Amino acid sequence: MNRLSWFNTVSLTLGFAFLYIPMVILVIFSFNASKLVTVWAGFSTKWYGELLGNEAFLDAAWVTLKVAVLSSSIATVLGTMAAYVLVRGGRFLGRTLFSGMIYAPLVMPEVITGLSLLLLFIGIGLDRGVLTIVLAHTTFSMCYVSVVVSSRLVTFDKSLEEAALDLGCSPAQAFRLVTLPIIAPAVISGWLLAFTLSLDDLVIASFTAGPSSTTLPIKIFSAVRLGVSPEINALSTVMISIVTVGVIAASLVSKRSMVRQQKDEQEAARAQ
Amino acid sequence: MQSTVFTPWEDPDAKPLIRFQNVTKRFGTFTAIDDLSLDIYEREFFALLGPSGCGKTTMMRMLGGFETPTEGRIELAGKDIVGVPPNKRAVNMMFQSYALFPHLSVWDNIAFGLRRDKRPKAEIEARVAEMLKLTRLEKFAGRKPHQISGGQRQRVALARSLAKAPKLLLLDEPLGALDAKLRQDTQFELMDIQEKTGTTFVIVTHDQEEAMTVASRVAVMDEGKLIQVATPDRIYESPANVYVADFIGDVNIIEGRATPGEDDTYAIDWAEGEVPLQATSATRFDKGQTCYLAIRPEKVTISTDRPEGAVNAVQGKVLDIAYLGNLSTYHVELPSGMVIKAQTANTRRISRRSFTWEDPVWLSWTVTGGVLLAG
Ligand SMILES: Nc1ncnc2c1ncn2[C@@H]1O[C@H](COP(=O)(O)OP(=O)(O)OP(=O)(O)O)[C@@H](O)[C@H]1O
Ligand SMILES: [Mg+2]
């Protein structure tokens, strides 16, 4: 191991400090015994206990989770289908237009997406609630899924599908038995992306949420406007931990599969 | 090899299994298959031969159902199959790129087609075991495709396409990645399978020797057209034109002008001040018509002295010797600068070879040794 030069040490420290000091402060103050956020009065976990008893927060967490799971699942199905047709469907009328249009929500300001969805829901007389948030989140995360999946599909060897058809599969079977298992990693990362997008969306959710269906980001945002409480800090710390665990788990899984593949390839080289 | 004479293509009443009728396939403005008609009969081992890009794979893909002809009709057992999807055809194809399923083991790859047919489990297991044995892959049954070598992959692809015992099997360069020994074994294996199962094979190959070994008939293609369709020996002995003669095996081509003589014999003026060459031909040539005399190197005899009574004899000097083990090919330069190849069997040890570089030699061949071609 090389020792870092003092310059590198300083840059590294500054960079990480810039990124993490706000979060570290938040985490530390979530364990503050005092009700005042800025005054340290000893270690305590009482805010976490209080959090567990706070019905409003628990409800919001439940809504958020429901919305994230539902919308990312629907978006994954729709996004994968869209990607498949755009990459595989051959040339059909308006294909270029469609593939261009599917990326539009990526660059559209969220405020506009949210507003237009709100107008639509009012227009068709749909009461705002969990359903409308799910629909809204599906709409904007679907295009992310389709981008991820189609970038995998363009490198997918088409003759694999042809071989499946040749061996007696219907097109649907060929997709289920051959295409899907092979592109599964891309589909899963599409789902994860959609899930996180839905988890931390504030703007679109605030346009489409009803009074009885507040998501966690909305709840935190409105609570903070009345003043930061240690309870919010505790809640945020919980969210940070969940995200951290998720990220570490994902990287471990992908590292494991990479190691396994390397081992396989070495074995193959020996077999020759 | 074939005990009873198998020549359905000469029987006017025989029904072909596959019939291409004026099939044209265009990709955009590019014509890959050009107004092609062809009959292939049941139990045939039909080889498609031709340079890269001549349309061999395209023909296979139309039979497999992956491409539709732009014009024309393709019949399988008397029924028009244009528009029938691949999974509804009793046809299996071995892909040039193998197309093995990377997420399935060798065993599951081979069983894939059988499972789609919902056959009983025991039957599938027996069939897969049989295929593994045939392709000598027993040891690799549990491996994934990326864990085996290129030649092993090719054998998996072959086993997978054979497993369903289809009526028609399409093999796109099935043996390209195998070493000479395994290749020969597999060729005989294929012929054996064909004899046992009565499957009709259409095989694409770059290797003309392979086509000669396995095929009942060979089609030589060029730029989307069939140049000649005939049995291997006819393709070799009486090629339809210079292209076929040149494509199949080694050949010397001598251009000249024909003068008709007696009994289908022609005198060919081929070089200033040289004695005309003699050759017979069943096709007629007019006096003064340009013709090409195609002579296989193994039909040319090489000697120190002019052989007595030889009809065709030319003198030259040895330019190069290619030693091929069992054979030697001598490249002999004539005074005109033309190089003629002569091949002899090495029955003696190489140290006792009678000719060496720069030696003056005579080349001779009989009146029927060459084939006279119009173009
Ligand atoms: N999908 C396609 N789009 C456009 N051109 C194509 C397509 N498929 C094939 N071609 C062209 O058609 C011609 C014939 O292709 P084909 O694959 O049949 O050649 P081949 O005889 O199998 O060659 P090889 O021996 O190299 O495999 C080639 O010039 C090729 O570029
Ligand atoms: Mg090809």
XYZ file of C-alpha atoms and ligand atoms in Angstrom:
679
model
C 0.000 0.000 0.000
C 1.233 3.431 -0.874
C 0.970 6.080 1.755
C -1.079 9.031 0.641
C 0.729 12.302 0.190
C -0.418 15.118 2.486
C -2.139 16.811 -0.447
C -4.177 13.739 -1.252
C -5.029 13.252 2.406
C -6.333 16.786 2.648
C -8.409 16.523 -0.550
C -9.901 13.243 0.562
C -10.781 14.604 3.995
C -12.298 17.776 2.616
C -14.305 15.921 0.007
C -15.742 13.430 2.443
C -16.361 16.127 5.024
C -18.319 18.084 2.472
C -20.425 15.047 1.613
C -20.990 13.560 5.025
C -20.823 16.225 7.757
C -24.480 17.229 7.309
C -25.596 13.638 7.606
C -23.318 12.896 10.537
C -24.695 15.895 12.404
C -28.219 14.720 11.694
C -27.443 11.240 13.000
C -25.726 12.565 16.117
C -28.583 14.880 17.001
C -31.086 12.079 16.568
C -29.551 10.671 19.766
C -29.797 13.960 21.620
C -31.685 13.852 24.882
C -32.759 17.475 24.611
C -35.763 18.608 22.657
C -33.751 21.496 21.275
C -32.047 20.410 18.131
C -28.981 22.584 18.500
C -28.126 21.938 22.128
C -26.500 18.661 23.114
C -27.859 17.300 26.377
C -26.581 13.761 26.526
C -27.233 10.477 24.741
C -30.720 9.059 24.468
C -32.736 6.834 22.166
C -36.085 8.167 23.314
C -36.882 9.812 19.979
C -36.755 6.447 18.303
C -39.235 5.145 20.816
C -41.458 8.122 20.248
C -41.219 7.564 16.526
C -42.627 4.072 16.957
C -45.608 5.551 18.716
C -46.219 8.241 16.115
C -49.167 6.998 14.077
C -48.869 9.718 11.446
C -45.270 8.849 10.607
C -45.935 5.135 10.573
C -48.884 5.643 8.245
C -46.776 7.764 5.928
C -44.030 5.135 5.935
C -46.549 2.446 5.081
C -48.003 4.519 2.231
C -44.523 5.245 0.894
C -43.570 1.593 0.914
C -46.829 0.528 -0.762
C -46.456 3.193 -3.432
C -42.799 2.349 -4.066
C -43.361 -1.407 -4.379
C -46.471 -1.080 -6.528
C -45.243 1.663 -8.829
C -41.792 0.158 -9.360
C -43.308 -3.230 -10.140
C -45.789 -1.827 -12.639
C -43.098 0.425 -14.126
C -40.773 -2.561 -14.509
C -43.367 -4.562 -16.422
C -44.368 -1.654 -18.657
C -40.820 -0.370 -19.101
C -39.497 -3.803 -20.040
C -42.316 -4.292 -22.529
C -41.662 -0.882 -24.077
C -37.931 -1.555 -24.299
C -38.547 -4.937 -25.879
C -40.815 -3.550 -28.572
C -38.545 -0.591 -29.311
C -35.415 -2.739 -29.601
C -36.929 -5.873 -31.104
C -40.098 -4.810 -32.860
C -38.331 -4.221 -36.143
C -39.290 -1.180 -38.085
C -42.793 0.050 -37.590
C -44.398 3.332 -38.328
C -43.337 6.005 -35.856
C -40.686 3.891 -34.131
C -38.172 6.708 -33.965
C -40.846 9.017 -32.629
C -41.786 6.503 -29.925
C -38.234 5.849 -28.837
C -37.603 9.559 -28.613
C -40.810 10.170 -26.722
C -40.161 7.510 -24.116
C -37.184 9.508 -22.877
C -39.084 12.782 -22.599
C -40.058 12.336 -18.913
C -36.340 12.051 -18.082
C -35.771 15.665 -19.004
C -39.204 17.086 -18.167
C -39.161 19.264 -15.008
C -40.907 17.347 -12.239
C -43.145 20.270 -11.453
C -44.606 20.084 -14.944
C -45.036 16.305 -14.832
C -46.746 16.642 -11.458
C -48.990 19.462 -12.581
C -50.061 17.716 -15.764
C -50.861 14.539 -13.843
C -52.854 16.538 -11.330
C -54.869 18.129 -14.128
C -55.446 14.708 -15.672
C -56.675 13.166 -12.420
C -58.992 16.099 -11.787
C -60.136 15.922 -15.396
C -61.140 12.274 -15.231
C -62.508 12.682 -11.720
C -60.101 10.354 -9.972
C -59.918 10.994 -6.219
C -56.389 11.643 -5.073
C -54.939 8.929 -2.904
C -52.534 5.990 -3.003
C -53.759 5.007 -6.453
C -52.969 8.364 -8.017
C -49.469 8.465 -6.503
C -48.824 4.955 -7.797
C -49.967 5.955 -11.268
C -47.879 9.112 -11.207
C -44.747 7.314 -10.017
C -45.237 4.571 -12.578
C -45.443 7.193 -15.291
C -42.135 8.817 -14.561
C -40.115 5.786 -13.428
C -41.195 3.611 -16.344
C -38.931 5.483 -18.732
C -35.923 4.915 -16.455
C -36.639 1.189 -16.457
C -36.998 1.178 -20.206
C -33.670 2.975 -20.653
C -31.864 0.447 -18.447
C -33.515 -2.591 -20.037
C -33.145 -1.449 -23.630
C -29.440 -0.803 -23.199
C -29.152 -4.457 -22.192
C -31.389 -5.653 -25.010
C -29.373 -4.065 -27.793
C -26.409 -6.260 -26.881
C -28.618 -9.334 -26.564
C -27.938 -11.934 -29.252
C -31.149 -12.246 -31.237
C -30.294 -15.726 -32.439
C -30.920 -16.998 -28.895
C -34.578 -16.134 -29.289
C -34.607 -17.641 -32.745
C -33.101 -20.831 -31.370
C -35.865 -20.972 -28.758
C -38.528 -20.537 -31.447
C -36.785 -23.146 -33.551
C -36.959 -25.626 -30.691
C -40.697 -25.191 -30.387
C -41.308 -22.177 -28.156
C -44.079 -19.735 -28.881
C -42.802 -16.143 -28.891
C -44.152 -15.673 -25.355
C -42.413 -18.817 -24.115
C -39.184 -17.744 -25.791
C -39.373 -14.468 -23.908
C -40.143 -16.119 -20.570
C -37.664 -19.000 -20.826
C -34.753 -17.401 -22.639
C -34.854 -13.623 -22.932
C -36.104 -12.776 -19.465
C -33.665 -14.961 -17.476
C -30.767 -13.504 -19.437
C -31.758 -9.864 -19.093
C -32.942 -10.369 -15.492
C -30.061 -8.394 -13.902
C -30.994 -5.358 -15.988
C -34.674 -5.772 -15.121
C -33.836 -6.026 -11.412
C -31.660 -2.947 -11.457
C -34.450 -1.168 -13.323
C -36.817 -2.157 -10.533
C -34.390 -0.956 -7.853
C -33.962 2.334 -9.651
C -37.714 2.823 -9.919
C -38.102 1.861 -6.255
C -35.599 4.442 -5.006
C -36.976 7.108 -7.329
C -40.410 6.528 -5.855
C -39.070 6.467 -2.276
C -37.540 9.911 -2.418
C -39.901 11.706 -4.748
C -41.393 14.789 -3.157
C -42.547 17.042 -5.972
C -44.737 14.693 -7.992
C -46.098 13.063 -4.854
C -47.191 16.393 -3.425
C -49.185 17.139 -6.575
C -50.894 13.782 -6.657
C -51.273 12.839 -2.992
C -54.583 13.216 -1.262
C -55.165 14.310 2.344
C -55.381 10.704 3.557
C -52.323 9.468 1.711
C -49.189 11.367 2.627
C -45.837 9.867 1.779
C -42.836 10.078 4.066
C -40.970 12.772 2.097
C -44.109 14.941 2.145
C -44.527 14.328 5.868
C -40.911 15.188 6.660
C -40.990 18.262 4.471
C -44.125 19.645 6.066
C -42.952 18.760 9.579
C -39.654 20.568 9.019
C -41.482 23.694 7.979
C -42.954 23.810 11.494
C -39.455 23.414 12.936
C -36.913 20.615 13.052
C -37.577 18.127 15.806
C -35.301 15.338 17.078
C -38.004 12.952 15.978
C -37.472 13.964 12.359
C -33.756 13.399 12.866
C -34.485 9.913 14.150
C -36.740 9.175 11.196
C -34.118 10.431 8.769
C -31.475 8.313 10.463
C -33.688 5.263 9.977
C -34.024 6.075 6.284
C -30.270 6.601 5.944
C -29.615 3.216 7.550
C -32.082 1.473 5.263
C -30.526 3.016 2.186
C -26.986 2.231 3.409
C -27.840 -1.393 4.114
C -29.485 -1.633 0.685
C -26.508 -0.187 -1.147
C -24.019 -2.419 0.688
C -26.166 -5.505 0.081
C -26.496 -4.710 -3.624
C -22.760 -4.205 -4.054
C -22.009 -7.410 -2.143
C -24.395 -9.382 -4.338
C -22.924 -8.008 -7.547
C -19.383 -8.598 -6.313
C -20.213 -12.187 -5.391
C -21.680 -12.889 -8.826
C -18.618 -11.313 -10.464
C -16.289 -13.517 -8.453
C -18.334 -16.579 -9.314
C -18.242 -15.757 -13.001
C -14.477 -15.304 -12.892
C -14.130 -18.668 -11.242
C -16.322 -20.239 -13.927
C -14.215 -18.754 -16.657
C -10.992 -19.962 -15.113
C -12.481 -23.418 -14.894
C -13.466 -23.199 -18.565
C -9.951 -22.185 -19.525
C -8.581 -25.209 -17.690
C -11.055 -27.528 -19.425
C -9.762 -26.759 -22.890
C -20.901 -45.979 -49.138
C -24.457 -46.056 -50.463
C -25.325 -49.636 -51.271
C -28.542 -49.049 -53.152
C -28.421 -46.302 -55.690
C -30.143 -43.263 -54.222
C -31.004 -40.793 -56.959
C -34.510 -39.409 -56.377
C -33.588 -36.245 -58.283
C -33.452 -38.294 -61.484
C -36.906 -39.753 -60.927
C -39.509 -37.478 -62.515
C -42.256 -38.877 -60.225
C -40.369 -38.296 -56.969
C -41.911 -35.656 -54.711
C -39.345 -33.264 -53.303
C -39.393 -32.583 -49.556
C -38.285 -29.024 -50.071
C -39.100 -26.983 -53.117
C -37.838 -23.467 -53.727
C -39.808 -21.898 -56.544
C -38.335 -18.729 -58.015
C -37.395 -17.482 -54.587
C -35.953 -13.998 -54.329
C -34.872 -12.408 -51.065
C -33.960 -8.766 -50.863
C -32.603 -6.832 -47.910
C -33.486 -3.275 -48.852
C -32.069 -2.910 -52.325
C -29.560 -5.717 -51.873
C -30.551 -9.013 -53.483
C -29.272 -11.859 -51.311
C -31.118 -14.666 -53.151
C -31.857 -14.144 -56.801
C -34.771 -16.011 -58.445
C -33.628 -19.375 -57.168
C -35.388 -22.689 -57.789
C -34.287 -25.895 -56.137
C -35.688 -29.289 -55.163
C -34.333 -31.265 -52.236
C -35.585 -34.792 -51.673
C -36.351 -36.766 -48.568
C -33.366 -38.533 -46.986
C -30.933 -36.379 -48.895
C -27.761 -34.982 -47.432
C -27.670 -31.754 -49.309
C -24.637 -29.477 -49.122
C -24.610 -25.768 -49.886
C -21.227 -24.530 -50.920
C -20.143 -21.059 -51.867
C -18.002 -18.096 -50.952
C -18.762 -15.969 -47.907
C -21.801 -13.767 -48.358
C -23.310 -15.736 -51.259
C -26.564 -16.352 -49.401
C -26.167 -19.766 -47.787
C -27.308 -18.705 -44.330
C -30.162 -16.736 -45.880
C -31.403 -19.919 -47.597
C -31.276 -21.760 -44.280
C -33.060 -18.969 -42.456
C -35.873 -19.036 -44.986
C -36.236 -22.775 -44.435
C -36.161 -22.292 -40.671
C -38.799 -19.581 -40.851
C -36.672 -16.635 -39.730
C -36.831 -14.813 -43.039
C -39.692 -14.592 -45.492
C -38.864 -14.597 -49.176
C -39.535 -11.327 -50.952
C -40.876 -13.257 -53.925
C -41.550 -16.875 -54.728
C -42.712 -19.899 -52.816
C -41.097 -22.431 -50.521
C -42.769 -25.792 -50.064
C -42.088 -28.344 -47.375
C -43.645 -31.742 -48.086
C -45.949 -30.190 -50.659
C -47.236 -27.399 -48.415
C -46.411 -23.749 -48.791
C -44.539 -22.804 -45.629
C -44.093 -19.101 -46.231
C -45.717 -17.485 -43.196
C -45.600 -20.564 -40.989
C -43.747 -19.527 -37.789
C -40.520 -21.371 -36.847
C -42.078 -23.166 -33.877
C -44.749 -24.694 -36.119
C -42.242 -26.235 -38.541
C -40.839 -29.747 -38.248
C -37.461 -28.222 -38.919
C -34.533 -27.716 -36.569
C -31.553 -25.557 -37.193
C -28.067 -25.475 -35.879
C -27.020 -21.854 -35.865
C -23.734 -20.637 -37.261
C -23.210 -18.750 -33.979
C -24.394 -21.825 -31.976
C -26.917 -19.703 -30.042
C -26.563 -21.757 -26.867
C -28.617 -20.553 -23.929
C -26.018 -19.088 -21.549
C -28.168 -19.455 -18.433
C -28.759 -23.182 -18.923
C -26.381 -26.086 -18.445
C -25.296 -28.260 -21.357
C -27.849 -30.842 -20.247
C -30.681 -28.312 -20.125
C -29.695 -26.849 -23.466
C -30.051 -30.238 -25.092
C -33.291 -30.990 -23.247
C -34.816 -27.614 -24.113
C -36.618 -28.673 -27.297
C -37.751 -31.985 -25.834
C -39.319 -30.224 -22.853
C -41.324 -27.958 -25.128
C -42.883 -31.084 -26.622
C -44.018 -32.134 -23.125
C -42.467 -35.553 -23.474
C -42.318 -37.821 -20.428
C -39.400 -37.163 -18.124
C -37.809 -40.569 -18.543
C -37.883 -40.244 -22.300
C -36.246 -36.821 -22.166
C -33.517 -38.116 -19.879
C -32.828 -41.075 -22.122
C -32.717 -38.915 -25.223
C -30.389 -36.328 -23.677
C -28.079 -39.082 -22.451
C -28.011 -40.513 -25.958
C -27.138 -37.132 -27.450
C -24.427 -36.500 -24.854
C -22.889 -39.850 -25.675
C -23.038 -39.212 -29.389
C -21.263 -35.890 -29.103
C -18.943 -37.115 -26.327
C -20.088 -34.472 -23.908
C -21.035 -36.697 -20.953
C -18.386 -35.124 -18.754
C -19.642 -31.616 -19.436
C -23.375 -32.120 -18.908
C -23.420 -29.917 -15.810
C -21.354 -27.076 -17.214
C -22.658 -23.805 -18.540
C -21.824 -22.863 -22.145
C -19.187 -20.323 -21.066
C -17.390 -23.053 -19.129
C -16.566 -25.195 -22.160
C -14.321 -24.789 -25.187
C -15.365 -23.618 -28.647
C -15.398 -27.102 -30.129
C -17.431 -28.404 -27.208
C -19.933 -25.618 -27.684
C -20.310 -26.552 -31.306
C -21.066 -30.112 -30.289
C -23.671 -28.933 -27.792
C -25.347 -26.949 -30.556
C -25.302 -30.014 -32.763
C -26.710 -32.233 -30.015
C -29.456 -29.733 -29.274
C -30.601 -29.574 -32.883
C -30.455 -33.360 -33.275
C -32.325 -34.097 -30.053
C -35.823 -33.618 -31.460
C -35.070 -35.876 -34.437
C -36.685 -33.424 -36.862
C -37.834 -34.241 -40.379
C -35.442 -31.665 -41.736
C -32.239 -30.611 -40.059
C -30.423 -27.470 -41.104
C -26.765 -27.309 -40.205
C -24.995 -24.004 -40.729
C -21.291 -24.791 -40.693
C -21.686 -27.438 -38.021
C -18.107 -28.614 -37.823
C -16.041 -25.496 -38.435
C -14.432 -25.345 -34.999
C -13.530 -29.010 -34.651
C -10.062 -30.438 -35.131
C -9.461 -32.641 -38.161
C -9.887 -35.940 -36.354
C -13.052 -35.069 -34.466
C -14.390 -33.422 -37.568
C -14.015 -36.578 -39.596
C -15.550 -38.679 -36.836
C -18.488 -36.298 -36.603
C -18.944 -36.328 -40.367
C -19.286 -40.088 -40.348
C -21.475 -39.808 -37.271
C -23.764 -37.434 -39.136
C -23.975 -39.776 -42.099
C -24.706 -42.609 -39.717
C -27.452 -40.646 -37.988
C -28.860 -39.755 -41.342
C -28.962 -43.374 -42.422
C -30.552 -44.486 -39.150
C -33.141 -41.767 -38.781
C -33.851 -40.948 -42.397
C -33.662 -37.264 -41.565
C -33.074 -34.922 -44.449
C -29.991 -32.786 -43.901
C -29.141 -29.494 -45.461
C -25.629 -28.511 -44.533
C -23.694 -25.325 -45.185
C -19.978 -25.645 -45.318
C -16.908 -23.749 -46.396
C -14.990 -26.971 -46.624
C -15.457 -28.592 -50.011
C -13.832 -31.790 -48.864
C -16.498 -32.048 -46.173
C -19.207 -31.461 -48.772
C -17.696 -34.199 -50.928
C -17.552 -36.635 -48.011
C -21.036 -36.264 -46.593
C -23.288 -35.009 -49.344
C -25.583 -36.852 -51.691
C -25.716 -33.687 -53.768
C -23.822 -30.442 -53.686
C -25.068 -27.022 -54.722
C -22.442 -24.462 -55.619
C -23.728 -20.935 -55.113
C -22.499 -17.523 -56.055
C -24.127 -14.164 -55.374
C -27.525 -15.590 -54.569
C -27.687 -17.915 -57.540
C -27.157 -21.639 -57.949
C -24.302 -22.278 -60.329
C -24.466 -26.069 -60.343
C -26.378 -28.709 -58.425
C -25.056 -32.240 -58.817
C -23.558 -35.230 -57.058
C -20.085 -34.661 -55.609
C -18.338 -36.726 -58.268
C -20.121 -34.935 -61.101
C -19.308 -31.551 -59.569
C -15.694 -32.596 -59.386
C -15.340 -34.463 -62.657
C -17.612 -32.433 -64.881
C -18.025 -28.948 -63.478
C -20.493 -26.784 -65.341
C -18.134 -23.892 -65.732
C -14.796 -22.430 -64.761
C -16.259 -20.974 -61.543
C -17.315 -24.376 -60.231
C -14.114 -26.064 -61.401
C -12.076 -23.424 -59.658
C -14.190 -23.437 -56.492
C -14.125 -27.174 -55.971
C -10.617 -28.465 -55.499
C -7.454 -27.443 -57.236
C -7.507 -26.988 -60.985
C -5.363 -25.769 -63.870
C -7.258 -23.623 -66.335
C -5.803 -23.183 -69.807
C -7.541 -20.714 -72.088
C -7.530 -21.338 -75.816
C -9.472 -21.558 -79.053
C -11.237 -24.733 -80.114
C -11.028 -26.458 -83.462
C -13.468 -29.391 -83.821
C -11.919 -32.700 -84.844
C -13.326 -36.222 -85.047
C -15.418 -37.978 -82.373
C -16.052 -34.987 -80.126
C -12.342 -34.299 -80.012
C -11.135 -30.750 -80.115
C -7.745 -29.271 -80.814
C -7.068 -26.291 -78.595
C -4.676 -23.566 -79.636
C -3.422 -22.245 -76.364
C -0.056 -20.582 -76.974
C 1.898 -19.190 -79.884
C 4.099 -21.824 -81.519
C 2.948 -24.677 -79.274
C 1.365 -27.910 -80.391
C -2.433 -27.694 -79.885
C -3.801 -29.625 -76.907
C -6.352 -32.389 -77.418
C -9.498 -32.840 -75.378
C -12.892 -34.447 -75.775
C -16.134 -32.726 -74.949
C -19.782 -33.681 -75.208
C -20.825 -30.068 -75.552
C -20.189 -28.544 -78.942
C -17.674 -25.832 -79.599
C -17.486 -23.897 -82.861
C -14.286 -23.342 -84.703
C -12.363 -20.512 -83.142
C -14.610 -20.341 -80.063
C -12.898 -19.386 -76.819
C -12.723 -22.336 -74.467
C -11.141 -23.248 -71.156
C -9.445 -26.546 -70.513
C -9.711 -27.499 -66.836
C -7.308 -30.173 -65.658
C -7.031 -31.435 -62.087
C -3.436 -31.565 -60.823
C -3.731 -35.266 -59.998
C -4.512 -35.971 -63.684
C -1.221 -34.412 -64.757
C 1.758 -36.738 -64.918
C 5.215 -35.364 -64.301
C 8.303 -36.993 -65.854
C 11.892 -36.288 -66.842
C 11.477 -37.397 -70.446
C 8.631 -36.825 -72.815
C 6.330 -39.817 -72.315
C 6.010 -41.778 -75.529
C 2.717 -41.462 -77.321
C 1.396 -38.784 -74.993
C -1.332 -36.709 -76.673
C -0.801 -33.692 -74.463
C 2.700 -32.941 -73.297
C 4.282 -29.648 -72.343
C 7.725 -28.817 -71.064
C 8.622 -26.559 -68.171
C 10.752 -26.279 -65.091
C 9.917 -26.924 -61.454
C 9.151 -23.691 -59.677
C 7.942 -24.890 -56.344
C 7.150 -28.080 -54.495
C 4.419 -28.311 -51.890
C 4.870 -31.338 -49.686
C 1.556 -32.421 -48.172
C 2.639 -35.661 -46.560
C 0.840 -38.217 -48.644
C 0.948 -36.029 -51.749
C 3.317 -33.574 -53.365
C 2.198 -30.774 -55.631
C 4.706 -29.534 -58.190
C 4.308 -26.062 -59.576
C 5.793 -26.130 -63.057
C 6.429 -22.972 -65.028
C 5.984 -23.198 -68.796
C 8.052 -21.053 -71.187
C 5.019 -18.779 -71.592
C 5.129 -18.023 -67.859
C 1.972 -20.039 -67.133
C 2.179 -22.215 -64.040
C 0.680 -25.721 -64.135
C 0.220 -27.811 -61.022
C 0.873 -31.529 -61.035
C 0.188 -33.807 -58.114
C 1.796 -37.147 -57.355
C 1.349 -39.611 -54.559
C 4.407 -39.921 -52.329
C 4.823 -43.640 -52.421
C 8.553 -43.318 -51.816
C 10.476 -41.588 -49.069
C 11.006 -37.900 -49.682
C 14.799 -38.207 -49.929
C 14.320 -40.343 -53.021
C 12.208 -37.711 -54.777
C 13.020 -37.618 -58.492
C 12.556 -33.882 -59.097
C 13.770 -30.845 -57.403
C 13.676 -27.089 -57.913
C 14.683 -25.769 -61.349
C 14.630 -29.260 -62.912
C 13.355 -29.352 -66.509
C 10.334 -31.674 -66.615
C 7.547 -32.837 -68.903
C 3.909 -32.658 -67.970
C 1.416 -34.861 -69.739
C -2.237 -35.858 -69.546
C -4.661 -37.902 -71.579
C -7.258 -36.692 -74.017
C -10.003 -37.256 -71.421
C -7.905 -35.932 -68.540
C -9.234 -32.408 -68.821
C -12.706 -30.922 -69.158
C -13.438 -28.411 -71.849
C -15.560 -25.512 -70.598
C -17.155 -22.599 -72.372
C -16.803 -20.070 -69.584
N -30.597 -8.930 -42.193
C -29.844 -8.562 -43.237
N -29.866 -7.295 -43.691
C -29.130 -6.920 -44.746
N -28.303 -7.733 -45.430
C -28.232 -9.008 -45.043
C -28.981 -9.492 -43.926
N -28.704 -10.806 -43.768
C -27.808 -11.108 -44.735
N -27.534 -10.040 -45.510
C -26.639 -10.011 -46.659
O -27.009 -11.056 -47.527
C -25.861 -11.680 -48.067
C -25.920 -13.162 -47.811
O -25.749 -13.382 -46.433
P -25.618 -14.825 -45.826
O -25.567 -14.669 -44.365
O -26.695 -15.678 -46.382
O -24.195 -15.278 -46.371
P -23.479 -16.685 -46.213
O -23.444 -17.303 -47.561
O -24.104 -17.473 -45.134
O -22.009 -16.233 -45.800
P -20.991 -16.903 -44.759
O -20.373 -18.043 -45.474
O -20.009 -15.814 -44.495
O -21.763 -17.302 -43.543
C -24.656 -11.010 -47.447
O -24.104 -10.118 -48.376
C -25.214 -10.276 -46.263
O -24.511 -9.087 -46.043
Mg -23.483 -17.998 -43.186
